[in-house]
PDB file of C-alpha atoms and ligand atoms in Angstrom:
ATOM      1  CA  UNK A 208     -60.606  47.161 326.318  1.00 93.00           C
ATOM      2  CA  UNK A 209     -59.527  43.578 325.673  1.00 98.00           C
ATOM      3  CA  UNK A 210     -57.486  43.313 322.497  1.00 98.00           C
ATOM      4  CA  UNK A 211     -57.327  40.170 320.391  1.00 98.00           C
ATOM      5  CA  UNK A 212     -54.067  39.754 318.524  1.00 98.00           C
ATOM      6  CA  UNK A 213     -53.994  38.592 314.919  1.00 98.00           C
ATOM      7  CA  UNK A 214     -51.190  36.325 313.660  1.00 98.00           C
ATOM      8  CA  UNK A 215     -48.977  39.242 312.669  1.00 98.00           C
ATOM      9  CA  UNK A 216     -49.353  40.840 316.099  1.00 98.00           C
ATOM     10  CA  UNK A 217     -48.727  37.489 317.766  1.00 98.00           C
ATOM     11  CA  UNK A 218     -45.367  37.283 315.985  1.00 98.00           C
ATOM     12  CA  UNK A 219     -44.505  40.749 317.269  1.00 98.00           C
ATOM     13  CA  UNK A 220     -45.542  39.738 320.800  1.00 99.00           C
ATOM     14  CA  UNK A 221     -43.333  36.673 320.504  1.00 98.00           C
ATOM     15  CA  UNK A 222     -40.364  38.879 319.591  1.00 98.00           C
ATOM     16  CA  UNK A 223     -40.834  41.318 322.496  1.00 99.00           C
ATOM     17  CA  UNK A 224     -41.343  38.409 324.936  1.00 99.00           C
ATOM     18  CA  UNK A 225     -38.224  36.635 323.679  1.00 98.00           C
ATOM     19  CA  UNK A 226     -36.201  39.713 324.612  1.00 99.00           C
ATOM     20  CA  UNK A 227     -37.460  39.433 328.174  1.00 99.00           C
ATOM     21  CA  UNK A 228     -36.629  35.732 328.302  1.00 99.00           C
ATOM     22  CA  UNK A 229     -33.098  36.490 327.169  1.00 99.00           C
ATOM     23  CA  UNK A 230     -32.721  39.200 329.817  1.00 99.00           C
ATOM     24  CA  UNK A 231     -33.387  36.611 332.495  1.00 98.00           C
ATOM     25  CA  UNK A 232     -31.090  34.066 330.876  1.00 98.00           C
ATOM     26  CA  UNK A 233     -28.358  36.673 331.238  1.00 98.00           C
ATOM     27  CA  UNK A 234     -29.268  37.950 334.694  1.00 98.00           C
ATOM     28  CA  UNK A 235     -29.420  34.470 336.147  1.00 97.00           C
ATOM     29  CA  UNK A 236     -25.767  34.005 335.202  1.00 96.00           C
ATOM     30  CA  UNK A 237     -24.445  37.320 336.554  1.00 97.00           C
ATOM     31  CA  UNK A 238     -26.316  38.014 339.829  1.00 97.00           C
ATOM     32  CA  UNK A 239     -23.810  37.748 342.648  1.00 97.00           C
ATOM     33  CA  UNK A 240     -23.439  38.954 346.238  1.00 97.00           C
ATOM     34  CA  UNK A 241     -21.767  42.390 346.379  1.00 97.00           C
ATOM     35  CA  UNK A 242     -23.517  43.609 343.277  1.00 98.00           C
ATOM     36  CA  UNK A 243     -25.800  46.671 343.445  1.00 98.00           C
ATOM     37  CA  UNK A 244     -29.297  46.604 342.135  1.00 98.00           C
ATOM     38  CA  UNK A 245     -28.255  49.443 339.818  1.00 98.00           C
ATOM     39  CA  UNK A 246     -25.753  47.075 338.138  1.00 98.00           C
ATOM     40  CA  UNK A 247     -28.601  44.684 337.466  1.00 98.00           C
ATOM     41  CA  UNK A 248     -30.543  47.525 335.905  1.00 98.00           C
ATOM     42  CA  UNK A 249     -27.665  48.430 333.573  1.00 98.00           C
ATOM     43  CA  UNK A 250     -27.158  44.858 332.440  1.00 98.00           C
ATOM     44  CA  UNK A 251     -30.866  44.407 331.751  1.00 99.00           C
ATOM     45  CA  UNK A 252     -31.118  47.692 329.848  1.00 98.00           C
ATOM     46  CA  UNK A 253     -28.067  46.890 327.718  1.00 98.00           C
ATOM     47  CA  UNK A 254     -29.418  43.436 326.915  1.00 98.00           C
ATOM     48  CA  UNK A 255     -32.808  44.850 325.822  1.00 99.00           C
ATOM     49  CA  UNK A 256     -31.223  47.523 323.673  1.00 98.00           C
ATOM     50  CA  UNK A 257     -28.809  45.065 322.094  1.00 98.00           C
ATOM     51  CA  UNK A 258     -31.846  43.022 321.011  1.00 98.00           C
ATOM     52  CA  UNK A 259     -33.595  46.013 319.432  1.00 98.00           C
ATOM     53  CA  UNK A 260     -35.960  46.658 322.322  1.00 99.00           C
ATOM     54  CA  UNK A 261     -36.334  49.438 324.863  1.00 98.00           C
ATOM     55  CA  UNK A 262     -37.042  49.113 328.587  1.00 98.00           C
ATOM     56  CA  UNK A 263     -40.719  50.014 328.750  1.00 98.00           C
ATOM     57  CA  UNK A 264     -40.675  50.607 332.481  1.00 98.00           C
ATOM     58  CA  UNK A 265     -38.290  53.532 332.175  1.00 98.00           C
ATOM     59  CA  UNK A 266     -40.369  56.700 332.358  1.00 98.00           C
ATOM     60  CA  UNK A 267     -43.583  54.747 332.892  1.00 98.00           C
ATOM     61  CA  UNK A 268     -46.107  57.229 334.281  1.00 96.00           C
ATOM     62  CA  UNK A 269     -49.199  56.196 336.188  1.00 92.00           C
ATOM     63  CA  UNK A 270     -50.516  59.728 335.845  1.00 92.00           C
ATOM     64  CA  UNK A 271     -51.080  60.302 339.565  1.00 91.00           C
ATOM     65  CA  UNK A 272     -49.914  63.722 340.774  1.00 92.00           C
ATOM     66  CA  UNK A 273     -46.944  63.411 343.089  1.00 88.00           C
ATOM     67  CA  UNK A 274     -45.834  60.017 341.737  1.00 91.00           C
ATOM     68  CA  UNK A 275     -42.792  60.453 339.520  1.00 94.00           C
ATOM     69  CA  UNK A 276     -42.377  58.467 336.319  1.00 97.00           C
ATOM     70  CA  UNK A 277     -40.641  55.167 337.039  1.00 98.00           C
ATOM     71  CA  UNK A 278     -36.898  56.056 337.001  1.00 97.00           C
ATOM     72  CA  UNK A 279     -35.213  52.804 336.035  1.00 98.00           C
ATOM     73  CA  UNK A 280     -35.187  50.055 333.353  1.00 98.00           C
ATOM     74  CA  UNK A 281     -36.325  47.180 335.574  1.00 99.00           C
ATOM     75  CA  UNK A 282     -37.744  46.696 339.046  1.00 99.00           C
ATOM     76  CA  UNK A 283     -35.526  44.941 341.550  1.00 98.00           C
ATOM     77  CA  UNK A 284     -37.187  44.091 344.882  1.00 98.00           C
ATOM     78  CA  UNK A 285     -35.205  42.480 347.713  1.00 98.00           C
ATOM     79  CA  UNK A 286     -36.608  40.379 350.613  1.00 98.00           C
ATOM     80  CA  UNK A 287     -39.510  42.341 352.168  1.00 98.00           C
ATOM     81  CA  UNK A 288     -39.759  44.516 349.031  1.00 98.00           C
ATOM     82  CA  UNK A 289     -42.637  42.970 347.109  1.00 98.00           C
ATOM     83  CA  UNK A 290     -42.589  44.773 343.765  1.00 98.00           C
ATOM     84  CA  UNK A 291     -41.432  47.986 342.043  1.00 98.00           C
ATOM     85  CA  UNK A 292     -38.134  48.186 343.953  1.00 98.00           C
ATOM     86  CA  UNK A 293     -36.141  51.032 342.428  1.00 98.00           C
ATOM     87  CA  UNK A 294     -32.553  50.024 341.517  1.00 98.00           C
ATOM     88  CA  UNK A 295     -29.854  51.977 343.349  1.00 98.00           C
ATOM     89  CA  UNK A 296     -26.060  52.062 343.622  1.00 98.00           C
ATOM     90  CA  UNK A 297     -26.571  51.888 347.394  1.00 98.00           C
ATOM     91  CA  UNK A 298     -28.578  48.691 347.404  1.00 98.00           C
ATOM     92  CA  UNK A 299     -26.067  45.890 347.570  1.00 98.00           C
ATOM     93  CA  UNK A 300     -27.177  42.271 347.163  1.00 98.00           C
ATOM     94  CA  UNK A 301     -26.118  39.916 349.945  1.00 98.00           C
ATOM     95  CA  UNK A 302     -25.715  36.169 350.053  1.00 97.00           C
ATOM     96  CA  UNK A 303     -29.143  34.615 350.792  1.00 98.00           C
ATOM     97  CA  UNK A 304     -31.189  37.583 349.556  1.00 98.00           C
ATOM     98  CA  UNK A 305     -34.480  37.019 347.763  1.00 98.00           C
ATOM     99  CA  UNK A 306     -34.238  39.143 344.602  1.00 98.00           C
ATOM    100  CA  UNK A 307     -37.364  39.696 342.488  1.00 98.00           C
ATOM    101  CA  UNK A 308     -36.860  41.271 339.079  1.00 99.00           C
ATOM    102  CA  UNK A 309     -39.636  42.574 336.819  1.00 99.00           C
ATOM    103  CA  UNK A 310     -38.838  43.394 333.216  1.00 99.00           C
ATOM    104  CA  UNK A 311     -40.927  44.843 330.353  1.00 99.00           C
ATOM    105  CA  UNK A 312     -39.387  45.040 326.879  1.00 99.00           C
ATOM    106  CA  UNK A 313     -40.993  47.116 324.142  1.00 99.00           C
ATOM    107  CA  UNK A 314     -40.047  46.023 320.630  1.00 98.00           C
ATOM    108  CA  UNK A 315     -41.726  47.065 317.353  1.00 98.00           C
ATOM    109  CA  UNK A 316     -44.607  48.546 319.302  1.00 98.00           C
ATOM    110  CA  UNK A 317     -45.428  45.462 321.455  1.00 99.00           C
ATOM    111  CA  UNK A 318     -44.642  44.691 325.089  1.00 99.00           C
ATOM    112  CA  UNK A 319     -43.385  41.533 326.738  1.00 99.00           C
ATOM    113  CA  UNK A 320     -43.499  41.332 330.541  1.00 99.00           C
ATOM    114  CA  UNK A 321     -42.121  38.790 333.010  1.00 99.00           C
ATOM    115  CA  UNK A 322     -40.812  38.565 336.554  1.00 99.00           C
ATOM    116  CA  UNK A 323     -38.464  36.089 338.221  1.00 98.00           C
ATOM    117  CA  UNK A 324     -37.360  35.722 341.827  1.00 98.00           C
ATOM    118  CA  UNK A 325     -33.832  34.453 342.458  1.00 98.00           C
ATOM    119  CA  UNK A 326     -32.046  33.491 345.665  1.00 97.00           C
ATOM    120  CA  UNK A 327     -28.519  34.724 345.737  1.00 94.00           C
ATOM    121  CA  UNK A 328     -26.430  31.767 346.799  1.00 92.00           C
ATOM    122  CA  UNK A 329     -28.222  28.981 348.585  1.00 89.00           C
ATOM    123  CA  UNK A 330     -30.617  30.879 350.813  1.00 94.00           C
ATOM    124  CA  UNK A 331     -32.701  29.473 353.642  1.00 97.00           C
ATOM    125  CA  UNK A 332     -35.191  26.585 353.265  1.00 98.00           C
ATOM    126  CA  UNK A 333     -37.952  29.090 353.943  1.00 98.00           C
ATOM    127  CA  UNK A 334     -36.800  31.374 351.148  1.00 98.00           C
ATOM    128  CA  UNK A 335     -36.573  28.460 348.735  1.00 98.00           C
ATOM    129  CA  UNK A 336     -40.057  27.353 349.664  1.00 98.00           C
ATOM    130  CA  UNK A 337     -41.518  30.851 349.237  1.00 98.00           C
ATOM    131  CA  UNK A 338     -40.035  31.126 345.745  1.00 98.00           C
ATOM    132  CA  UNK A 339     -41.171  27.624 344.779  1.00 98.00           C
ATOM    133  CA  UNK A 340     -44.764  28.280 345.923  1.00 98.00           C
ATOM    134  CA  UNK A 341     -44.869  31.595 344.055  1.00 99.00           C
ATOM    135  CA  UNK A 342     -43.754  29.951 340.837  1.00 98.00           C
ATOM    136  CA  UNK A 343     -46.070  27.020 341.315  1.00 98.00           C
ATOM    137  CA  UNK A 344     -48.958  29.489 341.915  1.00 99.00           C
ATOM    138  CA  UNK A 345     -48.376  30.801 338.376  1.00 99.00           C
ATOM    139  CA  UNK A 346     -48.582  27.254 336.975  1.00 98.00           C
ATOM    140  CA  UNK A 347     -51.753  26.534 338.982  1.00 98.00           C
ATOM    141  CA  UNK A 348     -53.354  29.620 337.418  1.00 99.00           C
ATOM    142  CA  UNK A 349     -52.004  28.749 333.982  1.00 98.00           C
ATOM    143  CA  UNK A 350     -53.932  25.465 333.991  1.00 98.00           C
ATOM    144  CA  UNK A 351     -57.123  27.529 333.674  1.00 98.00           C
ATOM    145  CA  UNK A 352     -55.845  29.857 330.926  1.00 98.00           C
ATOM    146  CA  UNK A 353     -58.015  28.185 328.319  1.00 98.00           C
ATOM    147  CA  UNK A 354     -60.472  29.415 325.689  1.00 98.00           C
ATOM    148  CA  UNK A 355     -63.916  29.631 327.227  1.00 97.00           C
ATOM    149  CA  UNK A 356     -62.742  29.814 330.839  1.00 98.00           C
ATOM    150  CA  UNK A 357     -63.008  33.046 332.755  1.00 98.00           C
ATOM    151  CA  UNK A 358     -60.419  35.257 334.406  1.00 98.00           C
ATOM    152  CA  UNK A 359     -61.845  34.313 337.806  1.00 98.00           C
ATOM    153  CA  UNK A 360     -60.896  30.691 337.198  1.00 99.00           C
ATOM    154  CA  UNK A 361     -57.248  31.670 337.032  1.00 99.00           C
ATOM    155  CA  UNK A 362     -57.540  34.040 340.005  1.00 99.00           C
ATOM    156  CA  UNK A 363     -59.289  31.429 342.120  1.00 98.00           C
ATOM    157  CA  UNK A 364     -56.704  28.715 341.357  1.00 99.00           C
ATOM    158  CA  UNK A 365     -53.824  31.013 342.321  1.00 99.00           C
ATOM    159  CA  UNK A 366     -55.356  32.283 345.575  1.00 98.00           C
ATOM    160  CA  UNK A 367     -56.514  28.877 346.817  1.00 99.00           C
ATOM    161  CA  UNK A 368     -53.124  27.332 346.068  1.00 99.00           C
ATOM    162  CA  UNK A 369     -51.136  30.081 347.864  1.00 98.00           C
ATOM    163  CA  UNK A 370     -53.472  29.989 350.886  1.00 98.00           C
ATOM    164  CA  UNK A 371     -53.248  26.199 351.035  1.00 98.00           C
ATOM    165  CA  UNK A 372     -49.502  26.609 351.479  1.00 98.00           C
ATOM    166  CA  UNK A 373     -49.894  29.027 354.365  1.00 98.00           C
ATOM    167  CA  UNK A 374     -48.863  32.127 352.436  1.00 98.00           C
ATOM    168  CA  UNK A 375     -50.858  35.116 351.246  1.00 98.00           C
ATOM    169  CA  UNK A 376     -51.302  37.143 348.042  1.00 98.00           C
ATOM    170  CA  UNK A 377     -51.060  40.881 347.421  1.00 98.00           C
ATOM    171  CA  UNK A 378     -54.549  42.286 346.914  1.00 98.00           C
ATOM    172  CA  UNK A 379     -53.736  45.742 345.514  1.00 98.00           C
ATOM    173  CA  UNK A 380     -51.819  44.634 342.422  1.00 98.00           C
ATOM    174  CA  UNK A 381     -52.780  42.141 339.766  1.00 98.00           C
ATOM    175  CA  UNK A 382     -51.935  40.552 336.389  1.00 98.00           C
ATOM    176  CA  UNK A 383     -53.258  42.114 333.206  1.00 98.00           C
ATOM    177  CA  UNK A 384     -53.711  41.917 329.474  1.00 98.00           C
ATOM    178  CA  UNK A 385     -50.746  43.140 327.429  1.00 98.00           C
ATOM    179  CA  UNK A 386     -49.990  44.235 323.852  1.00 98.00           C
ATOM    180  CA  UNK A 387     -49.320  47.682 322.468  1.00 98.00           C
ATOM    181  CA  UNK A 388     -49.885  48.835 326.057  1.00 98.00           C
ATOM    182  CA  UNK A 389     -48.025  47.327 329.040  1.00 98.00           C
ATOM    183  CA  UNK A 390     -51.320  47.121 330.908  1.00 98.00           C
ATOM    184  CA  UNK A 391     -54.471  46.216 328.996  1.00 98.00           C
ATOM    185  CA  UNK A 392     -57.753  44.631 330.041  1.00 98.00           C
ATOM    186  CA  UNK A 393     -58.619  42.329 331.646  1.00 98.00           C
ATOM    187  CA  UNK A 394     -57.138  42.749 335.118  1.00 98.00           C
ATOM    188  CA  UNK A 395     -56.179  39.374 336.545  1.00 98.00           C
ATOM    189  CA  UNK A 396     -56.274  39.336 340.366  1.00 98.00           C
ATOM    190  CA  UNK A 397     -54.376  36.687 342.324  1.00 98.00           C
ATOM    191  CA  UNK A 398     -57.463  35.626 344.224  1.00 98.00           C
ATOM    192  CA  UNK A 399     -61.168  35.574 343.422  1.00 98.00           C
ATOM    193  CA  UNK A 400     -64.227  33.554 342.493  1.00 98.00           C
ATOM    194  CA  UNK A 401     -64.194  30.887 339.840  1.00 98.00           C
ATOM    195  CA  UNK A 402     -66.655  31.398 337.008  1.00 98.00           C
ATOM    196  CA  UNK A 403     -66.560  35.192 337.253  1.00 98.00           C
ATOM    197  CA  UNK A 404     -64.956  37.834 335.091  1.00 98.00           C
ATOM    198  CA  UNK A 405     -64.075  38.152 331.397  1.00 98.00           C
ATOM    199  CA  UNK A 406     -64.053  35.096 329.194  1.00 98.00           C
ATOM    200  CA  UNK A 407     -60.717  34.056 327.741  1.00 98.00           C
ATOM    201  CA  UNK A 408     -60.521  34.045 323.923  1.00 98.00           C
ATOM    202  CA  UNK A 409     -58.074  32.807 321.359  1.00 98.00           C
ATOM    203  CA  UNK A 410     -55.542  35.532 320.532  1.00 98.00           C
ATOM    204  CA  UNK A 411     -55.535  37.187 323.948  1.00 98.00           C
ATOM    205  CA  UNK A 412     -52.143  37.840 325.509  1.00 99.00           C
ATOM    206  CA  UNK A 413     -52.180  38.080 329.314  1.00 99.00           C
ATOM    207  CA  UNK A 414     -49.734  38.398 332.192  1.00 99.00           C
ATOM    208  CA  UNK A 415     -50.337  36.069 335.101  1.00 99.00           C
ATOM    209  CA  UNK A 416     -48.271  37.264 338.032  1.00 98.00           C
ATOM    210  CA  UNK A 417     -48.628  35.977 341.577  1.00 99.00           C
ATOM    211  CA  UNK A 418     -47.114  38.235 344.233  1.00 98.00           C
ATOM    212  CA  UNK A 419     -46.816  36.142 347.383  1.00 98.00           C
ATOM    213  CA  UNK A 420     -45.934  37.063 350.934  1.00 98.00           C
ATOM    214  CA  UNK A 421     -44.915  34.963 353.943  1.00 98.00           C
ATOM    215  CA  UNK A 422     -46.823  37.058 356.456  1.00 97.00           C
ATOM    216  CA  UNK A 423     -49.940  39.208 356.549  1.00 96.00           C
ATOM    217  CA  UNK A 424     -51.366  40.526 353.254  1.00 96.00           C
ATOM    218  CA  UNK A 425     -50.688  44.209 353.981  1.00 98.00           C
ATOM    219  CA  UNK A 426     -48.369  46.386 352.013  1.00 98.00           C
ATOM    220  CA  UNK A 427     -46.838  49.849 352.344  1.00 98.00           C
ATOM    221  CA  UNK A 428     -45.636  52.177 349.616  1.00 96.00           C
ATOM    222  CA  UNK A 429     -42.295  53.827 350.356  1.00 97.00           C
ATOM    223  CA  UNK A 430     -41.641  57.550 349.927  1.00 94.00           C
ATOM    224  CA  UNK A 431     -40.080  57.103 346.505  1.00 94.00           C
ATOM    225  CA  UNK A 432     -43.667  56.573 345.280  1.00 94.00           C
ATOM    226  CA  UNK A 433     -42.805  53.154 343.859  1.00 97.00           C
ATOM    227  CA  UNK A 434     -41.236  50.561 346.178  1.00 98.00           C
ATOM    228  CA  UNK A 435     -43.867  48.332 347.760  1.00 98.00           C
ATOM    229  CA  UNK A 436     -42.857  46.523 350.972  1.00 98.00           C
ATOM    230  CA  UNK A 437     -44.719  44.127 353.253  1.00 98.00           C
ATOM    231  CA  UNK A 438     -46.093  45.937 356.286  1.00 98.00           C
ATOM    232  CA  UNK A 439     -44.871  43.254 358.696  1.00 98.00           C
ATOM    233  CA  UNK A 440     -41.399  42.992 357.162  1.00 98.00           C
ATOM    234  CA  UNK A 441     -41.915  39.432 356.004  1.00 98.00           C
ATOM    235  CA  UNK A 442     -40.392  38.243 352.747  1.00 98.00           C
ATOM    236  CA  UNK A 443     -42.206  38.273 349.407  1.00 98.00           C
ATOM    237  CA  UNK A 444     -41.702  36.850 345.926  1.00 99.00           C
ATOM    238  CA  UNK A 445     -43.017  37.534 342.406  1.00 99.00           C
ATOM    239  CA  UNK A 446     -43.259  35.348 339.334  1.00 99.00           C
ATOM    240  CA  UNK A 447     -44.789  36.345 336.005  1.00 99.00           C
ATOM    241  CA  UNK A 448     -45.004  35.363 332.372  1.00 99.00           C
ATOM    242  CA  UNK A 449     -46.748  36.699 329.325  1.00 99.00           C
ATOM    243  CA  UNK A 450     -49.082  33.998 328.049  1.00 99.00           C
ATOM    244  CA  UNK A 451     -50.826  33.574 324.688  1.00 99.00           C
ATOM    245  CA  UNK A 452     -54.292  31.991 324.733  1.00 98.00           C
ATOM    246  CA  UNK A 453     -54.567  29.494 321.867  1.00 98.00           C
ATOM    247  CA  UNK A 454     -57.238  26.956 320.982  1.00 98.00           C
ATOM    248  CA  UNK A 455     -54.737  24.289 322.038  1.00 97.00           C
ATOM    249  CA  UNK A 456     -54.168  25.839 325.481  1.00 98.00           C
ATOM    250  CA  UNK A 457     -51.873  28.471 326.912  1.00 98.00           C
ATOM    251  CA  UNK A 458     -48.436  29.199 325.473  1.00 98.00           C
ATOM    252  CA  UNK A 459     -45.814  30.882 327.616  1.00 99.00           C
ATOM    253  CA  UNK A 460     -44.080  33.523 325.492  1.00 99.00           C
ATOM    254  CA  UNK A 461     -41.447  34.754 327.969  1.00 99.00           C
ATOM    255  CA  UNK A 462     -39.367  31.616 328.340  1.00 98.00           C
ATOM    256  CA  UNK A 463     -36.408  30.370 326.389  1.00 98.00           C
ATOM    257  CA  UNK A 464     -36.495  26.771 325.161  1.00 98.00           C
ATOM    258  CA  UNK A 465     -33.989  25.865 327.874  1.00 98.00           C
ATOM    259  CA  UNK A 466     -36.113  27.377 330.639  1.00 98.00           C
ATOM    260  CA  UNK A 467     -39.172  25.564 329.336  1.00 98.00           C
ATOM    261  CA  UNK A 468     -37.262  22.322 329.458  1.00 98.00           C
ATOM    262  CA  UNK A 469     -36.091  22.999 332.999  1.00 98.00           C
ATOM    263  CA  UNK A 470     -39.643  23.833 334.134  1.00 98.00           C
ATOM    264  CA  UNK A 471     -41.196  20.904 332.362  1.00 97.00           C
ATOM    265  CA  UNK A 472     -43.223  23.136 329.990  1.00 97.00           C
ATOM    266  CA  UNK A 473     -44.095  21.928 326.512  1.00 88.00           C
TER     267      UNK A 473
HETATM  268  N1  LIG B 795     -44.000  45.099 335.015  1.00 94.68           N
HETATM  269  C1  LIG B 795     -44.960  45.454 336.019  1.00 94.68           C
HETATM  270  C2  LIG B 795     -46.148  44.560 335.813  1.00 94.68           C
HETATM  271  O1  LIG B 795     -45.954  43.407 335.946  1.00 94.68           O
HETATM  272  C3  LIG B 795     -45.238  46.914 336.024  1.00 94.68           C
HETATM  273  C4  LIG B 795     -44.071  47.680 336.427  1.00 94.68           C
HETATM  274  S1  LIG B 795     -44.479  49.252 336.816  1.00 94.68           S
HETATM  275  C5  LIG B 795     -43.164  50.129 336.255  1.00 94.68           C
HETATM  276  O2  LIG B 795     -47.214  44.922 335.499  1.00 94.68           O
HETATM  277  F1  LIG B 795     -43.310  51.336 336.609  1.00 94.68           F
HETATM  278  F2  LIG B 795     -42.067  49.649 336.693  1.00 94.68           F
HETATM  279  F3  LIG B 795     -43.129  50.071 334.943  1.00 94.68           F
HETATM  280 CO1  LIG B 796     -47.051  42.501 334.591  1.00 94.68          CO
END
């Protein structure tokens, strides 16, 4: 079911989303080579709790027998790990690694969800380009996040942009509506036909989240039941924001003012 948020709910969405923005403001400053992905998890959890939120991913249960509830506060996926990397004391971040982090904060009953991909240190030109294209794919989709457009308009813009750059998108996972639930309707694939799918309405809150890979668009789920890697071992990146549909266009809720300035967002 697609939920339309009233002005009170939109304020609560803003608050939850602001927590996520502040988590990234903090993580960006502290991620260093030699750190474990578990340390990132602890810092993110502490930040969320200090802001009156809880990490909604912890204990998240997809309800499929054999798949355990998600065991950590955030997802940290390195290099060929695409999404849902499970933080561990044994996973040490190295100089040049591509580190994708996905955070969902639950505050006062509402969820905010965003992902960022960082390079630790300078990284290769290829890694920088992959991350740049993934972020830009989000903004290409965002251009179509307007009242009266359809979900397929966003999906189409993302897929065509990524393919035009010689990369590919993950097919099995997609963006989504968000609110009281982390995942609400509509699903928002990262490829598809323009003019198809649900119509966008004022008061919808949606997550647009391109997952982009350098190689073939095939993924494998690891034995932990969560970590998704590329089948061919190529690198991948993820970029996501929670977006409010307004009659004046889309508003990104999961960015600080500083980040908006840096990204040239009004
Ligand atoms: N935050 C992810 C998304 O973008 C979902 C994470 S699954 C979880 O939809 F198990 F980690 F919660
Ligand atoms: Co999401």
